[in-house]
Short mmCIF file of C-alpha atoms and ligand atoms in Angstrom, two decimals:
data_model
loop_
_atom_site.label_atom_id
_atom_site.label_comp_id
_atom_site.label_asym_id
_atom_site.label_seq_id
_atom_site.Cartn_x
_atom_site.Cartn_y
_atom_site.Cartn_z
CA UNK A 1 -138.47 1.21 112.74
CA UNK A 2 -135.99 3.71 111.45
CA UNK A 3 -135.55 6.81 109.36
CA UNK A 4 -133.72 6.51 106.06
CA UNK A 5 -132.13 9.61 104.53
CA UNK A 6 -131.77 10.59 100.91
CA UNK A 7 -129.25 13.31 100.09
CA UNK A 8 -127.57 14.96 97.12
CA UNK A 9 -123.80 14.52 97.25
CA UNK A 10 -122.73 17.22 94.78
CA UNK A 11 -123.95 20.77 94.10
CA UNK A 12 -127.65 19.87 93.87
CA UNK A 13 -129.89 18.69 91.01
CA UNK A 14 -128.55 15.14 91.24
CA UNK A 15 -132.03 13.67 90.69
CA UNK A 16 -133.27 13.47 94.29
CA UNK A 17 -136.90 14.06 93.33
CA UNK A 18 -136.91 11.18 90.87
CA UNK A 19 -135.45 8.70 93.35
CA UNK A 20 -137.67 9.76 96.26
CA UNK A 21 -140.64 9.11 93.96
CA UNK A 22 -139.23 5.69 93.05
CA UNK A 23 -138.62 4.75 96.71
CA UNK A 24 -141.86 6.14 98.19
CA UNK A 25 -143.63 2.78 97.89
CA UNK A 26 -141.34 1.49 100.67
CA UNK A 27 -142.28 4.25 103.13
CA UNK A 28 -145.33 5.64 104.96
CA UNK A 29 -143.96 9.14 105.42
CA UNK A 30 -141.73 11.31 103.23
CA UNK A 31 -140.30 14.30 105.11
CA UNK A 32 -138.39 17.31 103.76
CA UNK A 33 -135.96 18.61 106.36
CA UNK A 34 -134.28 21.76 105.03
CA UNK A 35 -134.09 24.28 102.21
CA UNK A 36 -137.09 25.89 100.62
CA UNK A 37 -138.26 26.93 97.16
CA UNK A 38 -134.65 27.27 96.01
CA UNK A 39 -135.07 23.52 95.39
CA UNK A 40 -136.59 22.16 92.20
CA UNK A 41 -137.20 18.42 92.36
CA UNK A 42 -138.28 16.85 89.08
CA UNK A 43 -140.41 13.71 88.79
CA UNK A 44 -141.46 12.10 85.56
CA UNK A 45 -144.03 9.37 84.99
CA UNK A 46 -146.89 8.61 82.56
CA UNK A 47 -145.32 11.10 80.16
CA UNK A 48 -145.79 14.03 82.57
CA UNK A 49 -143.03 16.04 84.22
CA UNK A 50 -143.66 17.58 87.65
CA UNK A 51 -141.38 20.03 89.46
CA UNK A 52 -141.77 20.29 93.23
CA UNK A 53 -140.24 23.09 95.25
CA UNK A 54 -141.35 22.77 98.87
CA UNK A 55 -143.62 19.74 98.76
CA UNK A 56 -141.93 16.36 99.37
CA UNK A 57 -141.53 14.15 96.31
CA UNK A 58 -143.78 11.37 97.64
CA UNK A 59 -146.96 13.39 97.11
CA UNK A 60 -148.08 11.53 93.96
CA UNK A 61 -148.32 8.19 95.76
CA UNK A 62 -151.78 7.36 97.04
CA UNK A 63 -151.02 6.31 100.60
CA UNK A 64 -148.04 8.48 101.38
CA UNK A 65 -147.98 11.17 104.06
CA UNK A 66 -145.75 14.09 103.08
CA UNK A 67 -144.33 16.28 105.78
CA UNK A 68 -142.65 19.67 105.52
CA UNK A 69 -140.35 19.70 108.55
CA UNK A 70 -139.29 22.48 110.92
CA UNK A 71 -135.97 22.91 109.11
CA UNK A 72 -137.66 23.99 105.87
CA UNK A 73 -138.36 27.65 105.02
CA UNK A 74 -141.73 28.12 103.33
CA UNK A 75 -142.82 30.84 100.92
CA UNK A 76 -146.64 30.69 101.08
CA UNK A 77 -146.85 32.21 97.59
CA UNK A 78 -144.75 29.45 96.04
CA UNK A 79 -146.36 26.69 98.08
CA UNK A 80 -149.86 27.74 97.05
CA UNK A 81 -148.78 27.72 93.38
CA UNK A 82 -147.45 24.20 93.88
CA UNK A 83 -150.77 23.13 95.42
CA UNK A 84 -152.67 24.61 92.49
CA UNK A 85 -150.45 22.59 90.18
CA UNK A 86 -151.46 19.42 92.04
CA UNK A 87 -155.19 20.08 91.81
CA UNK A 88 -155.45 18.93 88.19
CA UNK A 89 -154.05 15.54 89.25
CA UNK A 90 -156.63 15.11 92.03
CA UNK A 91 -154.04 14.93 94.77
CA UNK A 92 -155.79 15.16 98.13
CA UNK A 93 -153.17 17.40 99.69
CA UNK A 94 -155.40 18.46 102.56
CA UNK A 95 -155.17 14.88 103.82
CA UNK A 96 -151.64 14.00 102.70
CA UNK A 97 -149.59 17.11 103.34
CA UNK A 98 -148.57 18.07 106.87
CA UNK A 99 -146.59 21.16 107.88
CA UNK A 100 -144.49 21.72 110.97
CA UNK A 101 -145.59 24.68 113.08
CA UNK A 102 -141.90 25.38 113.64
CA UNK A 103 -141.06 25.90 109.96
CA UNK A 104 -140.14 29.52 109.20
CA UNK A 105 -141.93 31.70 106.66
CA UNK A 106 -140.26 33.51 103.78
CA UNK A 107 -141.76 37.02 103.68
CA UNK A 108 -141.90 39.20 100.54
CA UNK A 109 -139.21 41.42 102.08
CA UNK A 110 -136.91 38.41 102.51
CA UNK A 111 -136.98 37.99 98.74
CA UNK A 112 -136.20 41.68 98.30
CA UNK A 113 -133.33 41.46 100.79
CA UNK A 114 -131.92 38.52 98.83
CA UNK A 115 -132.00 40.62 95.65
CA UNK A 116 -130.46 43.65 97.41
CA UNK A 117 -127.70 41.57 98.98
CA UNK A 118 -126.79 39.97 95.65
CA UNK A 119 -126.88 43.32 93.81
CA UNK A 120 -124.60 44.84 96.47
CA UNK A 121 -122.10 41.98 96.07
CA UNK A 122 -121.71 42.69 92.36
CA UNK A 123 -119.25 40.27 90.76
CA UNK A 124 -118.83 38.39 94.05
CA UNK A 125 -122.51 37.40 94.08
CA UNK A 126 -123.44 33.90 95.26
CA UNK A 127 -125.69 33.27 92.28
CA UNK A 128 -128.63 32.78 94.66
CA UNK A 129 -131.96 31.61 93.31
CA UNK A 130 -133.31 34.86 94.89
CA UNK A 131 -136.08 33.03 96.72
CA UNK A 132 -135.28 34.72 100.05
CA UNK A 133 -133.55 31.69 101.53
CA UNK A 134 -130.50 33.40 103.08
CA UNK A 135 -132.41 36.31 104.69
CA UNK A 136 -135.05 33.93 106.12
CA UNK A 137 -132.48 31.65 107.75
CA UNK A 138 -130.70 34.80 109.01
CA UNK A 139 -133.90 35.87 110.77
CA UNK A 140 -134.30 32.34 112.11
CA UNK A 141 -130.85 32.24 113.71
CA UNK A 142 -131.15 35.92 114.64
CA UNK A 143 -134.34 34.94 116.52
CA UNK A 144 -136.55 37.36 114.63
CA UNK A 145 -138.35 34.98 112.28
CA UNK A 146 -142.05 34.29 111.83
CA UNK A 147 -143.05 30.64 111.96
CA UNK A 148 -146.02 28.73 110.60
CA UNK A 149 -147.38 28.39 114.14
CA UNK A 150 -147.45 32.18 114.48
CA UNK A 151 -150.06 32.60 111.77
CA UNK A 152 -152.52 30.73 114.02
CA UNK A 153 -152.15 33.52 116.59
CA UNK A 154 -154.17 36.74 116.79
CA UNK A 155 -151.26 39.21 116.88
CA UNK A 156 -149.16 37.80 114.04
CA UNK A 157 -149.82 40.68 111.62
CA UNK A 158 -148.28 43.12 114.09
CA UNK A 159 -145.21 40.92 114.27
CA UNK A 160 -145.17 40.76 110.49
CA UNK A 161 -145.40 44.57 110.13
CA UNK A 162 -142.59 45.21 112.57
CA UNK A 163 -140.29 42.77 110.78
CA UNK A 164 -141.22 43.99 107.28
CA UNK A 165 -140.59 47.61 108.34
CA UNK A 166 -137.18 46.65 109.65
CA UNK A 167 -136.44 44.87 106.36
CA UNK A 168 -137.41 47.96 104.36
CA UNK A 169 -134.84 49.94 106.33
CA UNK A 170 -132.25 47.27 105.58
CA UNK A 171 -133.08 47.33 101.86
CA UNK A 172 -132.54 51.12 101.84
CA UNK A 173 -129.25 50.62 103.63
CA UNK A 174 -127.97 48.41 100.79
CA UNK A 175 -128.38 51.42 98.53
CA UNK A 176 -128.92 49.44 95.33
CA UNK A 177 -131.44 49.92 92.58
CA UNK A 178 -134.23 47.45 93.35
CA UNK A 179 -137.66 48.20 91.94
CA UNK A 180 -140.59 46.79 93.85
CA UNK A 181 -144.18 47.34 94.86
CA UNK A 182 -144.47 45.96 98.38
CA UNK A 183 -148.25 46.55 98.52
CA UNK A 184 -148.75 44.18 95.59
CA UNK A 185 -146.36 41.62 97.01
CA UNK A 186 -148.12 41.73 100.37
CA UNK A 187 -151.57 41.29 98.81
CA UNK A 188 -150.31 38.14 97.13
CA UNK A 189 -148.60 37.00 100.34
CA UNK A 190 -151.62 37.43 102.63
CA UNK A 191 -153.93 35.73 100.11
CA UNK A 192 -151.49 32.79 100.05
CA UNK A 193 -151.30 32.67 103.85
CA UNK A 194 -155.10 32.41 103.94
CA UNK A 195 -154.94 29.38 101.65
CA UNK A 196 -152.07 27.90 103.60
CA UNK A 197 -154.27 27.92 106.69
CA UNK A 198 -156.48 25.28 105.06
CA UNK A 199 -153.62 22.80 105.44
CA UNK A 200 -152.78 20.75 108.51
CA UNK A 201 -150.22 22.34 110.82
CA UNK A 202 -148.73 19.90 113.30
CA UNK A 203 -146.09 19.49 115.99
CA UNK A 204 -144.06 17.42 113.60
CA UNK A 205 -141.32 16.13 115.91
CA UNK A 206 -144.02 14.57 118.12
CA UNK A 207 -145.79 13.19 115.03
CA UNK A 208 -142.60 11.55 113.78
CA UNK A 209 -141.78 10.21 117.22
CA UNK A 210 -145.17 8.49 117.40
CA UNK A 211 -144.79 7.23 113.83
CA UNK A 212 -141.49 5.59 114.77
CA UNK A 213 -143.08 4.01 117.85
CA UNK A 214 -145.78 2.61 115.58
CA UNK A 215 -143.19 1.11 113.22
CA UNK A 216 -143.93 3.40 110.30
CA UNK A 217 -141.00 3.68 107.91
CA UNK A 218 -139.89 7.26 107.19
CA UNK A 219 -137.79 8.65 104.35
CA UNK A 220 -136.15 12.04 104.91
CA UNK A 221 -135.71 13.99 101.65
CA UNK A 222 -132.82 16.40 101.38
CA UNK A 223 -132.64 19.42 99.13
CA UNK A 224 -129.58 21.01 97.48
CA UNK A 225 -126.36 19.01 97.83
CA UNK A 226 -123.53 18.39 100.29
CA UNK A 227 -121.19 20.88 98.61
CA UNK A 228 -123.82 23.58 99.16
CA UNK A 229 -123.95 22.85 102.92
CA UNK A 230 -123.54 25.99 105.06
CA UNK A 231 -120.73 24.34 107.08
CA UNK A 232 -119.17 21.78 104.76
CA UNK A 233 -119.84 23.27 101.33
CA UNK A 234 -117.77 25.66 99.22
CA UNK A 235 -118.44 28.63 101.52
CA UNK A 236 -119.52 31.37 100.88
CA UNK A 237 -120.91 29.93 97.63
CA UNK A 238 -123.39 27.74 99.46
CA UNK A 239 -126.98 27.79 100.60
CA UNK A 240 -127.99 28.74 104.16
CA UNK A 241 -128.91 25.36 105.64
CA UNK A 242 -127.26 22.09 106.61
CA UNK A 243 -127.89 19.93 103.57
CA UNK A 244 -125.86 17.04 105.01
CA UNK A 245 -127.11 14.14 107.15
CA UNK A 246 -127.03 16.02 110.46
CA UNK A 247 -129.55 18.47 108.97
CA UNK A 248 -132.19 15.74 109.06
CA UNK A 249 -131.90 15.50 112.85
CA UNK A 250 -132.28 19.25 113.41
CA UNK A 251 -134.72 19.70 110.54
CA UNK A 252 -137.14 17.01 111.70
CA UNK A 253 -136.40 16.39 115.36
CA UNK A 254 -135.41 12.77 114.82
CA UNK A 255 -132.56 11.44 116.95
CA UNK A 256 -129.27 10.34 115.29
CA UNK A 257 -129.73 6.76 116.51
CA UNK A 258 -133.02 6.41 114.60
CA UNK A 259 -131.25 6.88 111.27
CA UNK A 260 -130.49 3.71 109.33
CA UNK A 261 -129.75 3.89 105.61
CA UNK A 262 -128.19 7.00 104.10
CA UNK A 263 -128.81 7.07 100.35
CA UNK A 264 -126.33 9.28 98.54
CA UNK A 265 -127.30 10.46 95.06
CA UNK A 266 -124.76 11.62 92.51
CA UNK A 267 -124.65 12.30 88.79
CA UNK A 268 -122.23 10.21 86.71
CA UNK A 269 -120.54 13.58 86.03
CA UNK A 270 -120.76 16.91 87.88
CA UNK A 271 -122.87 20.04 87.51
CA UNK A 272 -123.18 23.29 89.36
CA UNK A 273 -125.53 26.25 88.96
CA UNK A 274 -124.60 29.65 90.40
CA UNK A 275 -121.15 30.93 91.36
CA UNK A 276 -118.28 29.27 93.20
CA UNK A 277 -115.33 26.96 92.64
CA UNK A 278 -115.72 23.80 90.54
CA UNK A 279 -112.35 22.08 89.97
CA UNK A 280 -113.44 19.66 87.22
CA UNK A 281 -115.50 22.19 85.26
CA UNK A 282 -115.19 21.92 81.47
CA UNK A 283 -115.12 24.99 79.26
CA UNK A 284 -114.87 23.10 75.97
CA UNK A 285 -117.10 21.20 73.56
CA UNK A 286 -117.06 18.15 75.88
CA UNK A 287 -118.74 20.22 78.60
CA UNK A 288 -121.16 21.64 76.06
CA UNK A 289 -122.04 18.13 74.93
CA UNK A 290 -122.80 17.04 78.51
CA UNK A 291 -125.00 20.11 79.06
CA UNK A 292 -126.86 19.47 75.82
CA UNK A 293 -127.46 15.74 76.23
CA UNK A 294 -128.11 16.10 79.95
CA UNK A 295 -130.47 19.04 79.35
CA UNK A 296 -128.64 20.87 82.10
CA UNK A 297 -130.85 23.86 82.80
CA UNK A 298 -131.99 24.69 86.35
CA UNK A 299 -135.51 23.49 87.29
CA UNK A 300 -136.10 26.70 89.32
CA UNK A 301 -134.37 29.51 87.46
CA UNK A 302 -133.80 27.97 84.02
CA UNK A 303 -130.15 29.01 84.23
CA UNK A 304 -127.66 26.80 82.34
CA UNK A 305 -125.80 24.44 84.66
CA UNK A 306 -122.00 24.36 84.52
CA UNK A 307 -120.77 20.84 83.64
CA UNK A 308 -117.62 18.82 84.27
CA UNK A 309 -116.17 15.39 84.98
CA UNK A 310 -116.95 13.39 88.08
CA UNK A 311 -114.89 14.61 91.03
CA UNK A 312 -114.15 11.70 93.36
CA UNK A 313 -112.22 13.85 95.82
CA UNK A 314 -115.34 15.91 96.45
CA UNK A 315 -117.63 12.87 96.28
CA UNK A 316 -115.57 10.94 98.85
CA UNK A 317 -115.76 13.92 101.16
CA UNK A 318 -119.55 13.97 100.84
CA UNK A 319 -119.78 10.21 101.43
CA UNK A 320 -117.70 10.68 104.58
CA UNK A 321 -119.55 13.68 106.01
CA UNK A 322 -122.93 11.99 105.48
CA UNK A 323 -122.05 8.40 106.37
CA UNK A 324 -123.52 7.21 103.07
CA UNK A 325 -124.49 3.51 103.12
CA UNK A 326 -125.81 3.16 99.55
CA UNK A 327 -125.02 5.13 96.42
CA UNK A 328 -127.26 5.91 93.48
CA UNK A 329 -125.72 6.99 90.19
CA UNK A 330 -127.91 9.24 88.07
CA UNK A 331 -127.85 10.24 84.42
CA UNK A 332 -125.55 7.41 83.33
CA UNK A 333 -127.30 7.64 79.94
CA UNK A 334 -125.86 11.12 79.38
CA UNK A 335 -122.32 9.73 79.14
CA UNK A 336 -123.12 7.44 76.18
CA UNK A 337 -121.05 8.39 73.16
CA UNK A 338 -118.04 9.93 74.92
CA UNK A 339 -114.93 8.18 73.61
CA UNK A 340 -112.98 8.66 76.83
CA UNK A 341 -114.32 9.37 80.31
CA UNK A 342 -112.28 11.16 82.93
CA UNK A 343 -112.63 10.84 86.68
CA UNK A 344 -110.80 13.14 89.07
CA UNK A 345 -109.12 11.01 91.73
CA UNK A 346 -106.76 13.56 93.31
CA UNK A 347 -105.83 17.25 93.31
CA UNK A 348 -102.47 18.89 92.80
CA UNK A 349 -102.40 21.30 95.72
CA UNK A 350 -99.44 23.50 96.73
CA UNK A 351 -97.02 21.20 94.91
CA UNK A 352 -98.43 18.03 96.46
CA UNK A 353 -100.89 15.40 95.27
CA UNK A 354 -103.74 15.12 97.77
CA UNK A 355 -106.90 13.02 97.90
CA UNK A 356 -108.89 14.99 100.47
CA UNK A 357 -110.87 18.19 99.94
CA UNK A 358 -108.75 21.11 101.13
CA UNK A 359 -109.96 24.48 102.48
CA UNK A 360 -109.36 26.24 99.14
CA UNK A 361 -110.52 24.56 95.96
CA UNK A 362 -110.48 27.58 93.67
CA UNK A 363 -108.87 27.16 90.26
CA UNK A 364 -105.66 28.86 91.36
CA UNK A 365 -105.26 26.44 94.29
CA UNK A 366 -106.13 23.01 92.90
CA UNK A 367 -105.60 21.19 89.63
CA UNK A 368 -107.51 17.95 89.14
CA UNK A 369 -105.60 14.72 88.49
CA UNK A 370 -107.60 12.48 86.18
CA UNK A 371 -107.88 8.75 85.61
CA UNK A 372 -109.05 8.05 82.06
CA UNK A 373 -111.40 5.24 81.12
CA UNK A 374 -112.89 4.11 77.82
CA UNK A 375 -116.46 5.25 77.28
CA UNK A 376 -119.39 3.29 75.82
CA UNK A 377 -121.47 3.90 72.71
CA UNK A 378 -124.67 2.07 73.64
CA UNK A 379 -127.87 3.96 74.41
CA UNK A 380 -128.78 3.08 78.01
CA UNK A 381 -132.22 4.67 78.11
CA UNK A 382 -134.15 1.54 77.12
CA UNK A 383 -132.20 -0.86 79.31
CA UNK A 384 -134.06 -2.47 82.19
CA UNK A 385 -131.47 -4.65 83.88
CA UNK A 386 -127.76 -4.65 84.64
CA UNK A 387 -127.09 -7.65 82.37
CA UNK A 388 -127.67 -5.29 79.41
CA UNK A 389 -124.96 -2.87 80.53
CA UNK A 390 -121.93 -2.47 78.27
CA UNK A 391 -118.63 -3.65 79.76
CA UNK A 392 -117.25 -0.09 79.90
CA UNK A 393 -120.20 1.04 82.06
CA UNK A 394 -119.67 -1.89 84.43
CA UNK A 395 -115.98 -0.98 84.61
CA UNK A 396 -116.89 2.66 85.38
CA UNK A 397 -119.26 1.58 88.17
CA UNK A 398 -116.77 -0.93 89.60
CA UNK A 399 -114.06 1.72 89.65
CA UNK A 400 -116.29 4.19 91.53
CA UNK A 401 -117.41 1.58 94.06
CA UNK A 402 -113.82 0.64 94.77
CA UNK A 403 -112.76 4.26 95.22
CA UNK A 404 -115.77 5.25 97.31
CA UNK A 405 -116.02 1.99 99.28
CA UNK A 406 -119.82 2.09 99.15
CA UNK A 407 -122.04 -0.01 96.84
CA UNK A 408 -123.89 1.65 93.95
CA UNK A 409 -127.39 0.19 94.34
CA UNK A 410 -129.28 2.15 91.68
CA UNK A 411 -128.24 3.26 88.21
CA UNK A 412 -130.61 5.75 86.62
CA UNK A 413 -130.75 5.76 82.81
CA UNK A 414 -133.37 8.42 82.08
CA UNK A 415 -135.70 10.88 83.78
CA UNK A 416 -138.72 8.57 83.93
CA UNK A 417 -139.65 6.63 87.06
CA UNK A 418 -139.27 3.42 85.03
CA UNK A 419 -135.74 4.21 83.84
CA UNK A 420 -134.30 3.03 87.14
CA UNK A 421 -132.12 -0.06 87.41
CA UNK A 422 -131.55 -1.74 90.79
CA UNK A 423 -128.29 -3.62 91.36
P1 GDP B 1 -133.09 17.28 92.12
O1 GDP B 1 -133.10 18.72 92.46
O2 GDP B 1 -131.96 16.53 92.76
O3 GDP B 1 -134.42 16.60 92.37
O4 GDP B 1 -132.82 17.21 90.55
P2 GDP B 1 -133.50 18.13 89.40
O5 GDP B 1 -134.88 17.68 89.21
O6 GDP B 1 -133.29 19.57 89.70
O7 GDP B 1 -132.56 17.82 88.18
C1 GDP B 1 -132.40 16.54 87.67
C2 GDP B 1 -132.81 16.56 86.19
O8 GDP B 1 -132.35 15.39 85.58
C3 GDP B 1 -134.32 16.56 86.01
O9 GDP B 1 -134.61 17.25 84.82
C4 GDP B 1 -134.65 15.09 85.88
O10 GDP B 1 -135.83 14.85 85.14
C5 GDP B 1 -133.44 14.59 85.13
N1 GDP B 1 -133.03 13.21 85.42
C6 GDP B 1 -133.08 12.52 86.58
N2 GDP B 1 -132.49 11.31 86.44
C7 GDP B 1 -132.09 11.22 85.15
C8 GDP B 1 -131.37 10.24 84.40
O11 GDP B 1 -131.01 9.17 84.89
N3 GDP B 1 -131.12 10.53 83.09
C9 GDP B 1 -131.49 11.70 82.51
N4 GDP B 1 -131.18 11.90 81.23
N5 GDP B 1 -132.15 12.65 83.19
C10 GDP B 1 -132.43 12.43 84.50
P1 IMO B 2 -132.09 21.17 94.51
O1 IMO B 2 -132.78 20.75 95.78
C1 IMO B 2 -128.83 23.39 92.67
C2 IMO B 2 -127.55 27.09 94.64
C3 IMO B 2 -127.82 28.38 93.91
C4 IMO B 2 -126.68 29.23 94.44
C5 IMO B 2 -126.55 28.78 95.88
C6 IMO B 2 -127.30 29.65 96.88
O2 IMO B 2 -133.01 21.35 93.35
O3 IMO B 2 -130.92 20.30 94.23
P2 IMO B 2 -129.83 30.11 97.49
O4 IMO B 2 -131.03 30.34 96.64
O5 IMO B 2 -129.95 28.91 98.37
O6 IMO B 2 -129.44 31.35 98.23
O7 IMO B 2 -128.63 29.83 96.46
O8 IMO B 2 -127.08 27.46 95.92
N1 IMO B 2 -128.74 26.23 94.85
C7 IMO B 2 -128.98 25.11 94.17
N2 IMO B 2 -128.32 24.54 93.14
N3 IMO B 2 -129.90 22.77 93.18
C8 IMO B 2 -130.58 23.31 94.23
O9 IMO B 2 -131.58 22.67 94.85
C9 IMO B 2 -130.14 24.55 94.75
N4 IMO B 2 -130.57 25.36 95.73
C10 IMO B 2 -129.70 26.38 95.79
O10 IMO B 2 -127.76 28.20 92.52
O11 IMO B 2 -125.49 28.88 93.77
MG1 MG B 3 -133.14 20.60 91.49
#
């Protein structure tokens, strides 16, 4: 048995949560491997919308085991709120949710450090979700972090205090105006840790190894997107983890040769939330129309998402870095009613036309080169099979498959679980 991976290929919010939920029936275990509550994964079924932050998107399926891997950073306060949200749906999370002892904890002071760092950057800010992600991964790689396994030990509060005191000194050093009441934040934090302790903590790499030996299919769920990867994304406007395929190996402890399918999810256009370069971004009424029809507001922060045409230069790069074997195109329905669709197939860069992603993709360095295609008028949201697709949509899909050299196996035509068409 093997591990399949599901990853976002753009700047996040591609619709990963929806597709993980759709695919869960094929797997025994769904495992998140990186990121933390900066993620917001939306699922919709039976007329109800759910947003998950740390919990894997398989949790609503009866027989699924959902694992939070060692590569994830966990804020107990957020996780407990997520659990409370599940209670009304009678989800037996004590049985179905497993947490790696090696996952790192986001402390209240990590959130404050995130805020201080962003305030100090001023205009150059990353546009972080301010969930403490960067500071927590910094403590992880700096070898100062506190892990889930630590809270099972007697002396962990001393370790906590020492680290929190150090953080307070660092916050002062930033010399920015951040108002906070750490006592209150800590009360909330320790109450959440107490609840967290009711969950099952495991040695997850061993658990997954045994699961593979017992032929249990596993789906690894990515968060964020490839262009937010700490190494391969639009640095420094990225998140602090490896969001690409290799992150699943380090974030779960599964070996590269156990990975089989790599599902790459992309929107039929492009969005980005937060700062950083975005070559195909639209600043006109076309972009506004996409944002409006696509309801492009962040699931975590509610911030409006920047919108633009599909960027095949960037998408090809993501396909390459991840070794994508199957593509899934999301939000095709949002493009209904656009007379002409544009797809960026190259960049003008230093006087040349290039088709690879260069080091600098800021506006002053690259100009997108577009291929134009006729749009379609038909509403896709009630369609259930590919035979109902308008010709222009089929042409759009065929064009992308030819350019990307990977088949598009799913076309999503609405947020609901049922609005998913297999090809
Ligand atoms: P994720 O972070 O990749 O899981 O994506 P988000 O949940 O942050 O953002 C995707 C948004 O698009 C959510 O509001 C989904 O409900 C919605 N969505 C997903 N697929 C489709 C689709 O095919 N059509 C439309 N209109 N909305 C979709
Ligand atoms: P999902 O999993 C979209 C963006 C933030 C910011 C940058 C750094 O829902 O697709 P961070 O909080 O990590 O320090 O923010 O990354 N970002 C996301 N954008 N979807 C996400 O997750 C994101 N997680 C982080 O907006 O620009
Ligand atoms: Mg999201």
